[in-house]
Amino acid sequence: MTVSAQPKTSHYINGQYVDDTSGEEFKTLYPATSETVATIHAATPAIVDQAIASAKVAQKAWAATPNVERGRILIKAAEIVRRRNDEIARIETLDTGKAIQETLVVDANSAADNLEYFGQVAATLINEQIPIDGNCFAYTLREPLGVVAGIGAWNYPIQVASWKAAPSLALGNALVFKPSEMTPLSALILAECLTEAGLPDGVFNVIQGMGPVGAQMTTHKDVDKVTLTGSIPTGAKVMASAAESLKHVTLELGGKSPLIIFDDADLDNAVSGAILANFYSTGQVCSNGTRVFVQNGIREAFTSRLVERTKAIKLGDPLAPDTQMGPMISKRQFDIVNNYIDKGKEEGATLLTGGGSPSLQGFEQGHYIEPTIFDNVTDDMTIAREEIFGPVLSLFNFDNEASVIERANDTEFGLAAGVFTKDIAKGHRVIAQLQAGTTWINNFNLTPVGVPFGGFKMSGIGRENSRHALDYYSQVKSVYVEMGGVDAPY
Ligand code: NDP
């Protein structure tokens, strides 16, 4: 079976597929077999300039388009994305290696939800009127920022592109998006869907390339805002270069999130929560609850049930409908995760299951790692402190509520956190003390579009999803209106 998904050309600018074959060539590989899915050219500086120039020209008319009309186009694009769901799922599976049973229900769906939500929000945008006194009042205008540069990570390619596109476009900005070089394809499909829905040419553009292309976007004089999903080191670089011209910045970065299981938790739900928090997308999820703190009374039952269910996870051909877990995205990520597994063993954690690579006939060149659970992990171990970004779950023991909260917060990250307990007061009390931007009580890793998503501490700046995202893709103008005389002291 062919795994080729070669797009017409590498970039999508001003409503058209374009290329500059003098740009550095790179290949996107199917992580299950290392076969070539597509050959792409990185954007040359001329392509970057061309994309940003088209966005700049198109943005003005787009901002002047009535909100309801902007919203209607986004809602239409959502319908087209849903119609192309199976095609998008296959492309995401080929690019990322994630199991098709995930990509069929999550990736395009999340993108469509976002386009639909912000399309609806566009139609409901209102400004404030602020009474002052007697003969004057003020009002506010929410205005777009202008040209937004979006830069994406590789784990949820079309979702990341849409989470940036939908609020930007709803508010009248234009976007130039650079996907990760490992997953260049689905953003091009999103561009096609937006064009088909009636989005004017130039409002959404896709350019390809590695870090240097992203870096050029973050310093470009005609870019007003940079929004990145990626790692903390890249986030710091992006923020530093955007600071030279004081561009607005949204950063969705990494995590090392705690999941706290109290003795009184529903056992099966808590085990399901821990699995969702660690093994979905082969563990390549920024908000994963990789530090699982288990209270001593439930520890034995929880651990044996968790190990039993983890051992039953089916690894295999990502395109087969019954495969539950695919390979790591790349050899590089495979090596990073294996190094952490080695460190866990060396530093004295107890390997309960996994830790190796399965032998799967026909997939010998795939970057597979078994879902892995370490027990007796202590807070100072490397696997307890650093983001692994792979299917590696660490179990910690605890007795006491106050101390587990302190340990959960003892990290530079603050993206997510979760608590399992049947005591609702305890659930709220503990969540209130956890330093994280996105939290769950009795579930994990669900991110409906109406709920804000983002990090505290070094996990990020700004919020995606929900009406809170509007604040990060617009600026507020206040207008003071005098209807009486002007009383000057001189
Ligand atoms: P990276 O930080 O390596 O890359 C993110 C993007 O930034 C890529 O498109 C990359 O290009 C680009 N880039 C790299 N260097 C620069 C630069 N100097 N200036 C501008 N852009 C640059 O992250 P990964 O792709 O490896 O993704 C994994 C990370 O993303 C993890 O830390 C994960 O936690 C985080 N993440 C966060 C999420 C969130 O919402 N909080 C969601 C998903 C992932 P290229 O790779 O093509 O070279």
Coordinates of C-alpha atoms and ligand atoms in Angstrom, one line a residue:
M1 CA 0.0 0.0 0.0
T2 CA 1.3 3.4 -0.9
V3 CA 2.0 5.9 1.9
S4 CA 2.6 8.7 -0.5
A5 CA 0.6 11.9 0.1
Q6 CA 2.6 14.4 -2.0
P7 CA 0.9 17.8 -2.0
K8 CA 0.8 19.8 -5.3
T9 CA 3.5 22.1 -4.1
S10 CA 5.1 23.0 -0.7
H11 CA 3.5 26.3 0.2
Y12 CA 0.0 27.9 0.0
I13 CA 0.1 31.7 -0.5
N14 CA -2.6 34.1 -1.6
G15 CA -5.1 31.3 -2.2
Q16 CA -2.7 29.3 -4.4
Y17 CA -0.2 26.5 -4.2
V18 CA 3.3 27.9 -4.9
D19 CA 6.8 26.7 -4.6
D20 CA 10.4 27.8 -4.8
T21 CA 12.4 24.7 -5.5
S22 CA 15.6 26.5 -4.6
G23 CA 14.5 26.1 -1.0
E24 CA 16.2 23.3 1.0
E25 CA 14.5 19.9 0.3
F26 CA 13.3 17.8 3.1
K27 CA 11.2 14.6 3.4
T28 CA 8.3 13.8 5.7
L29 CA 8.5 10.1 6.7
Y30 CA 5.8 7.6 7.8
P31 CA 7.0 6.9 11.3
A32 CA 5.8 3.3 11.2
T33 CA 8.0 2.3 8.3
S34 CA 10.3 5.3 7.6
E35 CA 9.0 5.4 4.0
T36 CA 8.7 8.8 2.3
V37 CA 5.3 10.4 2.5
A38 CA 6.2 13.7 0.8
T39 CA 9.1 15.8 -0.4
I40 CA 8.9 19.4 0.6
H41 CA 11.0 22.6 0.0
A42 CA 11.6 24.9 2.9
A43 CA 10.6 28.4 2.3
T44 CA 13.3 30.7 1.0
P45 CA 13.4 34.2 2.4
A46 CA 11.6 35.3 -0.7
I47 CA 8.7 32.9 0.0
V48 CA 8.5 34.1 3.6
D49 CA 8.3 37.7 2.4
Q50 CA 5.7 36.8 -0.2
A51 CA 3.5 35.1 2.3
I52 CA 3.7 37.9 4.8
A53 CA 3.1 40.5 2.1
S54 CA 0.0 38.7 0.9
A55 CA -1.3 38.5 4.4
K56 CA -0.6 42.2 5.0
V57 CA -2.5 43.2 1.8
A58 CA -5.5 40.8 2.5
Q59 CA -5.8 41.6 6.1
K60 CA -7.2 45.1 5.6
A61 CA -10.2 44.1 3.5
W62 CA -10.7 41.0 5.8
A63 CA -10.9 43.2 8.9
A64 CA -13.5 45.4 7.1
T65 CA -15.6 42.4 6.3
P66 CA -18.7 42.2 8.6
N67 CA -18.2 40.0 11.6
V68 CA -21.2 37.8 10.6
E69 CA -19.7 37.2 7.2
R70 CA -16.3 36.3 8.6
G71 CA -18.1 33.9 11.0
R72 CA -20.1 32.4 8.2
I73 CA -16.9 31.5 6.2
L74 CA -15.3 29.9 9.3
I75 CA -18.4 27.8 10.0
K76 CA -18.5 26.7 6.3
A77 CA -14.8 25.8 6.6
A78 CA -15.7 23.7 9.6
E79 CA -18.2 21.8 7.5
I80 CA -15.7 21.1 4.8
V81 CA -13.0 19.9 7.3
R82 CA -15.6 17.5 8.7
R83 CA -16.5 16.3 5.2
R84 CA -12.8 15.6 4.5
N85 CA -12.3 14.0 8.0
D86 CA -11.2 10.6 6.7
E87 CA -8.7 12.0 4.3
I88 CA -7.3 14.3 7.0
A89 CA -7.1 11.5 9.5
R90 CA -5.1 9.4 7.0
I91 CA -2.7 12.3 6.4
E92 CA -2.2 12.9 10.1
T93 CA -1.6 9.2 10.6
L94 CA 1.0 9.2 7.8
D95 CA 2.7 12.3 9.1
T96 CA 2.7 11.6 12.8
G97 CA 2.3 7.8 13.1
K98 CA -0.7 8.2 15.5
A99 CA -3.2 5.4 15.3
I100 CA -6.0 6.0 12.8
Q101 CA -8.6 5.2 15.5
E102 CA -7.4 8.4 17.1
T103 CA -7.0 10.6 14.1
L104 CA -10.4 9.7 12.8
V105 CA -12.2 11.1 15.8
V106 CA -9.8 13.7 17.3
D107 CA -7.7 15.8 14.9
A108 CA -10.0 17.1 12.1
N109 CA -12.9 17.1 14.6
S110 CA -11.0 19.4 17.0
A111 CA -10.0 21.7 14.1
A112 CA -13.6 21.8 12.9
D113 CA -14.9 22.5 16.4
N114 CA -12.5 25.4 16.7
L115 CA -13.5 26.9 13.3
E116 CA -17.2 26.5 14.2
Y117 CA -16.9 28.0 17.7
F118 CA -14.9 31.1 16.6
G119 CA -17.2 31.5 13.6
Q120 CA -20.1 31.7 16.0
V121 CA -18.2 34.0 18.3
A122 CA -17.4 36.3 15.4
A123 CA -21.1 36.9 14.9
T124 CA -21.6 37.8 18.6
L125 CA -18.7 40.2 19.1
I126 CA -19.8 43.3 21.0
N127 CA -18.1 46.3 22.4
E128 CA -18.5 48.0 25.7
Q129 CA -20.1 51.4 26.4
I130 CA -18.8 53.0 29.6
P131 CA -20.8 55.7 31.2
I132 CA -18.6 58.4 32.7
D133 CA -20.6 61.4 33.9
G134 CA -23.0 64.0 32.6
N135 CA -22.1 64.9 29.1
C136 CA -19.6 62.3 28.2
F137 CA -19.2 58.5 27.8
A138 CA -16.7 56.1 26.4
Y139 CA -16.8 53.0 24.3
T140 CA -14.3 50.3 23.3
L141 CA -13.5 48.9 19.9
R142 CA -11.9 45.4 19.7
E143 CA -9.5 45.6 16.7
P144 CA -7.4 43.0 15.1
L145 CA -3.6 43.0 15.6
G146 CA -2.8 42.7 11.8
V147 CA -0.6 39.9 10.6
V148 CA -0.2 36.9 12.9
A149 CA 2.7 34.4 12.4
G150 CA 1.7 30.9 13.7
I151 CA 4.3 28.2 14.3
G152 CA 3.3 24.6 15.1
A153 CA 4.5 21.5 16.9
W154 CA 4.1 18.1 15.3
N155 CA 1.9 16.2 17.6
Y156 CA -1.5 17.6 16.6
P157 CA -0.8 19.3 13.3
I158 CA -4.2 20.4 12.0
Q159 CA -5.5 21.0 15.5
V160 CA -2.6 23.4 16.3
A161 CA -3.0 25.2 12.9
S162 CA -6.8 25.6 13.5
W163 CA -6.5 26.6 17.2
K164 CA -4.4 29.6 15.9
A165 CA -6.3 30.2 12.7
A166 CA -9.8 30.3 14.0
P167 CA -9.6 33.0 16.7
S168 CA -7.1 35.0 14.5
L169 CA -9.4 35.0 11.5
A170 CA -12.6 35.5 13.5
L171 CA -11.2 38.8 14.7
G172 CA -10.0 40.1 11.3
N173 CA -6.3 39.2 11.4
A174 CA -4.5 37.4 8.6
L175 CA -2.3 34.4 9.4
V176 CA 0.9 32.9 8.0
F177 CA 1.3 29.5 9.5
K178 CA 4.5 27.3 9.5
P179 CA 3.8 23.7 10.5
S180 CA 6.6 21.6 12.0
E181 CA 8.9 20.3 9.3
M182 CA 7.9 16.7 10.4
T183 CA 4.2 17.3 9.7
P184 CA 3.8 19.7 6.8
L185 CA 0.8 18.3 5.1
S186 CA -2.5 18.9 7.0
A187 CA -2.1 22.7 7.2
L188 CA -2.2 22.7 3.4
I189 CA -5.6 20.9 3.5
L190 CA -6.8 23.4 6.0
A191 CA -5.9 26.2 3.6
E192 CA -7.8 24.4 0.8
C193 CA -10.9 24.1 3.1
L194 CA -10.7 27.8 4.0
T195 CA -10.4 28.8 0.4
E196 CA -13.4 26.6 -0.6
A197 CA -15.4 28.1 2.2
G198 CA -14.9 31.6 0.6
L199 CA -12.0 32.9 2.6
P200 CA -10.4 35.7 0.6
D201 CA -7.0 34.9 -0.9
G202 CA -4.0 35.8 1.4
V203 CA -5.9 35.7 4.7
F204 CA -4.5 32.2 5.6
N205 CA -1.1 31.2 4.2
V206 CA 1.1 28.2 4.8
I207 CA 4.8 28.1 4.5
Q208 CA 7.1 25.2 5.2
G209 CA 10.5 24.9 6.8
M210 CA 12.6 24.3 9.8
G211 CA 13.5 26.6 12.8
P212 CA 15.2 29.3 10.7
V213 CA 12.0 29.9 8.7
G214 CA 10.2 30.3 12.1
A215 CA 12.9 32.6 13.3
Q216 CA 12.5 34.8 10.2
M217 CA 8.8 35.0 10.8
T218 CA 9.3 36.1 14.4
T219 CA 11.6 39.0 13.4
H220 CA 9.7 40.2 10.3
K221 CA 8.8 43.8 10.4
D222 CA 5.3 43.2 9.0
V223 CA 4.4 40.6 11.6
D224 CA 2.4 41.9 14.5
K225 CA 2.0 38.8 16.6
V226 CA 3.7 35.4 17.0
T227 CA 1.8 32.4 18.3
L228 CA 3.9 29.3 18.9
T229 CA 3.1 25.7 20.1
G230 CA 6.4 24.0 20.9
S231 CA 9.0 23.4 23.5
I232 CA 10.2 25.7 26.2
P233 CA 13.6 26.4 24.7
T234 CA 12.0 27.4 21.4
G235 CA 9.4 29.4 23.3
A236 CA 12.2 31.4 24.9
K237 CA 13.9 32.0 21.6
V238 CA 10.7 33.1 19.9
M239 CA 9.9 35.5 22.8
A240 CA 13.4 37.0 22.8
S241 CA 13.3 37.6 19.0
A242 CA 9.7 38.9 19.1
A243 CA 10.8 41.3 21.9
E244 CA 13.1 43.2 19.5
S245 CA 10.1 44.7 17.9
L246 CA 7.7 44.2 20.8
K247 CA 5.4 41.8 19.0
H248 CA 2.5 40.2 20.9
V249 CA 3.3 36.6 21.8
T250 CA 1.2 33.6 22.7
L251 CA 3.3 30.5 23.8
E252 CA 1.8 27.0 24.3
L253 CA 4.8 25.1 25.6
G254 CA 5.6 21.8 27.4
G255 CA 4.6 20.3 30.7
K256 CA 5.3 17.7 33.4
S257 CA 1.8 17.6 34.8
P258 CA 0.7 16.0 38.1
L259 CA -2.2 13.6 38.4
I260 CA -3.2 12.9 42.0
I261 CA -5.2 9.8 42.8
F262 CA -6.8 9.8 46.3
D263 CA -7.7 6.7 48.2
D264 CA -11.4 7.4 47.7
A265 CA -11.2 7.7 43.9
D266 CA -13.3 5.4 41.7
L267 CA -10.7 2.8 40.8
D268 CA -11.6 2.1 37.2
N269 CA -12.1 5.8 36.4
A270 CA -8.8 6.7 38.0
V271 CA -7.0 4.1 36.0
S272 CA -8.7 5.3 32.8
G273 CA -7.7 8.8 33.7
A274 CA -4.0 7.8 34.1
I275 CA -4.1 6.0 30.7
L276 CA -5.6 9.0 29.0
A277 CA -3.1 11.2 30.7
N278 CA -0.1 9.2 29.4
F279 CA -0.6 7.0 26.4
Y280 CA -2.8 8.8 23.9
S281 CA -0.9 9.8 20.8
T282 CA 1.9 7.5 22.0
G283 CA 2.4 9.9 24.9
Q284 CA 3.3 12.9 22.7
V285 CA 0.8 15.2 24.4
C286 CA 1.9 18.5 26.0
S287 CA -0.7 18.3 28.8
N288 CA 0.0 14.7 29.8
G289 CA -0.2 13.9 33.5
T290 CA 3.1 12.0 33.6
R291 CA 3.6 12.3 37.3
V292 CA 0.9 10.1 38.8
F293 CA 0.8 10.5 42.6
V294 CA -1.1 7.6 44.2
Q295 CA -2.3 7.6 47.8
N296 CA -1.0 4.6 49.8
G297 CA -4.5 3.1 50.5
I298 CA -5.4 2.6 46.8
R299 CA -1.9 2.1 45.6
E300 CA -1.8 -1.7 45.2
A301 CA -5.2 -2.0 43.6
F302 CA -4.6 1.0 41.3
T303 CA -1.1 -0.2 40.2
S304 CA -2.1 -3.7 39.4
R305 CA -5.2 -2.6 37.4
L306 CA -3.1 0.1 35.6
V307 CA -0.4 -2.4 34.6
E308 CA -2.9 -5.0 33.5
R309 CA -4.7 -2.5 31.2
T310 CA -1.4 -1.0 29.9
K311 CA -0.1 -4.4 28.9
A312 CA -3.2 -5.0 26.8
I313 CA -2.6 -1.8 24.7
K314 CA -2.3 -3.0 21.1
L315 CA 0.7 -1.6 19.2
G316 CA 0.8 -2.1 15.4
D317 CA 0.1 -0.7 12.0
P318 CA -1.2 2.9 12.6
L319 CA -3.5 2.6 9.6
A320 CA -5.2 -0.6 11.0
P321 CA -8.4 0.2 12.7
D322 CA -7.7 -2.0 15.7
T323 CA -4.3 -0.5 16.5
Q324 CA -4.4 1.5 19.7
M325 CA -0.9 2.9 19.7
G326 CA 1.5 3.8 16.9
P327 CA 5.2 4.6 16.9
M328 CA 7.1 7.7 18.0
I329 CA 7.1 10.5 15.4
S330 CA 10.8 10.1 14.6
K331 CA 14.0 8.3 15.3
R332 CA 15.2 11.4 17.2
Q333 CA 12.1 11.3 19.5
F334 CA 12.5 7.5 19.9
D335 CA 16.1 8.0 21.0
I336 CA 15.1 10.8 23.4
V337 CA 12.5 8.7 25.1
N338 CA 14.7 5.6 25.3
N339 CA 17.4 7.7 27.0
Y340 CA 14.9 8.7 29.6
I341 CA 13.9 5.0 30.1
D342 CA 17.5 4.2 30.6
K343 CA 17.9 7.0 33.1
G344 CA 14.8 5.8 35.0
K345 CA 16.4 2.4 35.4
E346 CA 19.8 3.8 36.3
E347 CA 18.5 6.1 38.9
G348 CA 16.6 3.3 40.7
A349 CA 13.0 3.5 39.5
T350 CA 11.2 0.1 39.3
L351 CA 10.2 -0.8 35.7
L352 CA 6.7 -2.4 36.0
T353 CA 6.0 -2.9 32.3
G354 CA 7.2 -1.8 28.9
G355 CA 10.6 -0.1 28.5
G356 CA 11.4 -2.0 25.2
S357 CA 10.6 -1.9 21.5
P358 CA 8.1 -4.5 20.3
S359 CA 9.0 -6.5 17.2
L360 CA 6.3 -6.0 14.7
Q361 CA 6.5 -7.7 11.4
G362 CA 6.7 -5.3 8.5
F363 CA 7.4 -2.4 10.8
E364 CA 11.0 -3.1 11.6
Q365 CA 11.9 0.5 10.6
G366 CA 9.2 2.0 12.8
H367 CA 10.1 3.9 16.0
Y368 CA 7.9 1.9 18.4
I369 CA 8.2 2.0 22.1
E370 CA 6.1 -0.1 24.5
P371 CA 3.9 1.8 26.9
T372 CA 6.1 2.0 30.0
I373 CA 5.3 2.4 33.7
F374 CA 7.9 3.1 36.4
D375 CA 7.1 2.7 40.1
N376 CA 8.8 4.1 43.2
V377 CA 9.9 7.2 41.3
T378 CA 11.2 9.9 43.6
D379 CA 10.8 13.6 43.1
D380 CA 14.5 14.2 42.2
M381 CA 14.9 11.6 39.5
T382 CA 15.4 12.9 35.9
I383 CA 12.2 11.2 34.7
A384 CA 10.3 13.0 37.5
R385 CA 11.6 16.4 36.5
E386 CA 12.0 16.6 32.7
E387 CA 9.3 16.4 29.9
I388 CA 9.8 13.1 28.2
F389 CA 7.1 13.4 25.4
G390 CA 6.6 9.7 25.0
P391 CA 4.6 6.8 26.6
V392 CA 6.3 6.8 30.0
L393 CA 4.3 7.0 33.1
S394 CA 5.9 7.6 36.5
L395 CA 4.2 6.5 39.8
F396 CA 4.8 8.3 43.1
N397 CA 3.4 7.4 46.5
F398 CA 1.9 9.8 49.0
D399 CA 0.0 9.8 52.3
N400 CA -0.9 13.3 53.0
E401 CA -2.9 16.0 51.0
A402 CA -0.7 19.0 51.9
S403 CA 2.5 17.3 51.0
V404 CA 1.3 16.0 47.7
I405 CA 0.2 19.5 46.7
E406 CA 3.6 20.8 47.5
R407 CA 5.3 18.1 45.5
A408 CA 2.9 18.4 42.6
N409 CA 3.8 22.1 42.4
D410 CA 7.6 21.6 42.7
T411 CA 8.3 22.0 39.0
E412 CA 9.1 24.8 36.5
F413 CA 6.1 23.7 34.4
G414 CA 2.4 24.5 35.0
L415 CA 0.4 23.4 32.0
A416 CA -2.0 20.9 33.4
A417 CA -3.1 19.0 36.6
G418 CA -5.7 16.5 37.6
V419 CA -7.3 15.0 40.7
F420 CA -9.4 11.9 41.2
T421 CA -11.5 11.7 44.3
K422 CA -15.2 11.1 45.2
D423 CA -15.0 13.9 47.8
I424 CA -16.1 16.9 45.8
A425 CA -14.9 19.4 48.4
K426 CA -11.5 17.8 48.4
G427 CA -11.4 17.9 44.6
H428 CA -12.0 21.6 44.5
R429 CA -9.8 22.4 47.4
V430 CA -6.8 20.6 45.9
I431 CA -7.3 21.9 42.3
A432 CA -7.4 25.4 43.7
Q433 CA -3.9 25.0 45.1
L434 CA -2.3 23.4 42.0
Q435 CA -0.2 25.7 39.9
A436 CA -1.5 24.9 36.4
G437 CA -3.5 26.6 33.7
T438 CA -5.6 23.6 32.6
T439 CA -7.0 21.2 35.2
W440 CA -9.5 18.4 35.6
I441 CA -11.4 16.8 38.4
N442 CA -12.1 13.1 37.8
N443 CA -11.0 13.1 34.2
F444 CA -7.9 14.1 32.2
N445 CA -6.8 15.6 28.8
L446 CA -10.2 16.6 27.5
T447 CA -10.0 20.0 25.9
P448 CA -13.4 21.1 24.6
V449 CA -13.2 24.3 22.6
G450 CA -15.3 26.4 25.0
V451 CA -12.8 25.9 27.8
P452 CA -9.6 27.9 28.0
F453 CA -6.4 26.0 27.4
G454 CA -2.9 27.2 28.4
G455 CA -0.1 27.1 30.9
F456 CA 1.1 28.8 34.1
K457 CA 4.8 29.2 34.9
M458 CA 7.1 28.1 32.1
S459 CA 4.4 26.2 30.2
G460 CA 3.3 29.3 28.4
I461 CA 1.7 32.7 28.0
G462 CA -1.8 33.4 26.8
R463 CA -4.8 31.1 26.2
E464 CA -6.2 29.2 23.3
N465 CA -9.8 28.1 22.9
S466 CA -12.8 29.8 24.6
R467 CA -13.6 33.5 24.6
H468 CA -10.4 34.1 26.5
A469 CA -8.5 33.5 23.3
L470 CA -10.0 36.7 21.9
D471 CA -7.9 38.8 24.1
Y472 CA -4.7 37.4 22.6
Y473 CA -5.6 38.0 19.0
S474 CA -7.0 41.6 19.3
Q475 CA -6.3 44.9 20.9
V476 CA -8.8 47.2 22.6
K477 CA -9.2 50.8 21.6
S478 CA -11.0 53.1 24.0
V479 CA -12.9 56.0 22.7
Y480 CA -13.8 58.9 25.0
V481 CA -16.7 61.0 23.7
E482 CA -17.3 64.5 24.9
M483 CA -20.7 65.9 24.2
G484 CA -20.3 69.0 26.4
G485 CA -17.9 71.9 26.5
V486 CA -14.1 71.5 27.0
D487 CA -12.9 73.1 30.2
A488 CA -9.2 73.9 29.9
P489 CA -7.3 75.4 32.9
Y490 CA -5.1 77.7 30.7
Ligands
NDP1 P1 9.9 22.6 19.0 O1 9.9 23.7 20.0 O2 11.1 21.9 18.6 O3 9.3 23.2 17.6 C1 8.1 23.9 17.5 C2 8.0 24.7 16.3 O4 8.9 25.8 16.3 C3 8.4 23.9 15.0 O5 7.6 24.3 13.9 C4 9.9 24.3 14.8 O6 10.3 24.1 13.5 C5 9.8 25.8 15.2 N1 11.1 26.4 15.6 C6 12.2 25.8 16.0 N2 13.1 26.8 16.3 C7 12.6 28.0 16.1 C8 13.0 29.3 16.2 N3 14.2 29.6 16.7 N4 12.1 30.3 15.9 C9 10.9 30.0 15.5 N5 10.4 28.8 15.4 C10 11.2 27.8 15.6 O7 8.7 21.6 19.5 P2 8.3 20.2 18.8 O8 7.8 20.4 17.5 O9 9.4 19.3 19.1 O10 7.0 19.9 19.7 C11 7.1 19.3 21.0 C12 7.0 20.3 22.1 O11 5.8 21.1 21.9 C13 6.9 19.7 23.5 O12 7.7 20.4 24.4 C14 5.4 19.8 23.8 O13 5.2 19.8 25.2 C15 5.1 21.1 23.1 N6 3.7 21.2 22.9 C16 2.9 22.1 23.6 C17 1.5 22.1 23.4 C18 0.7 23.1 24.1 O14 -0.4 23.4 23.6 N7 1.1 23.6 25.2 C19 0.9 21.2 22.5 C20 1.8 20.3 21.7 C21 3.1 20.3 22.0 P3 10.9 22.7 13.1 O15 10.6 21.7 14.1 O16 10.3 22.4 11.8 O17 12.4 22.9 13.0

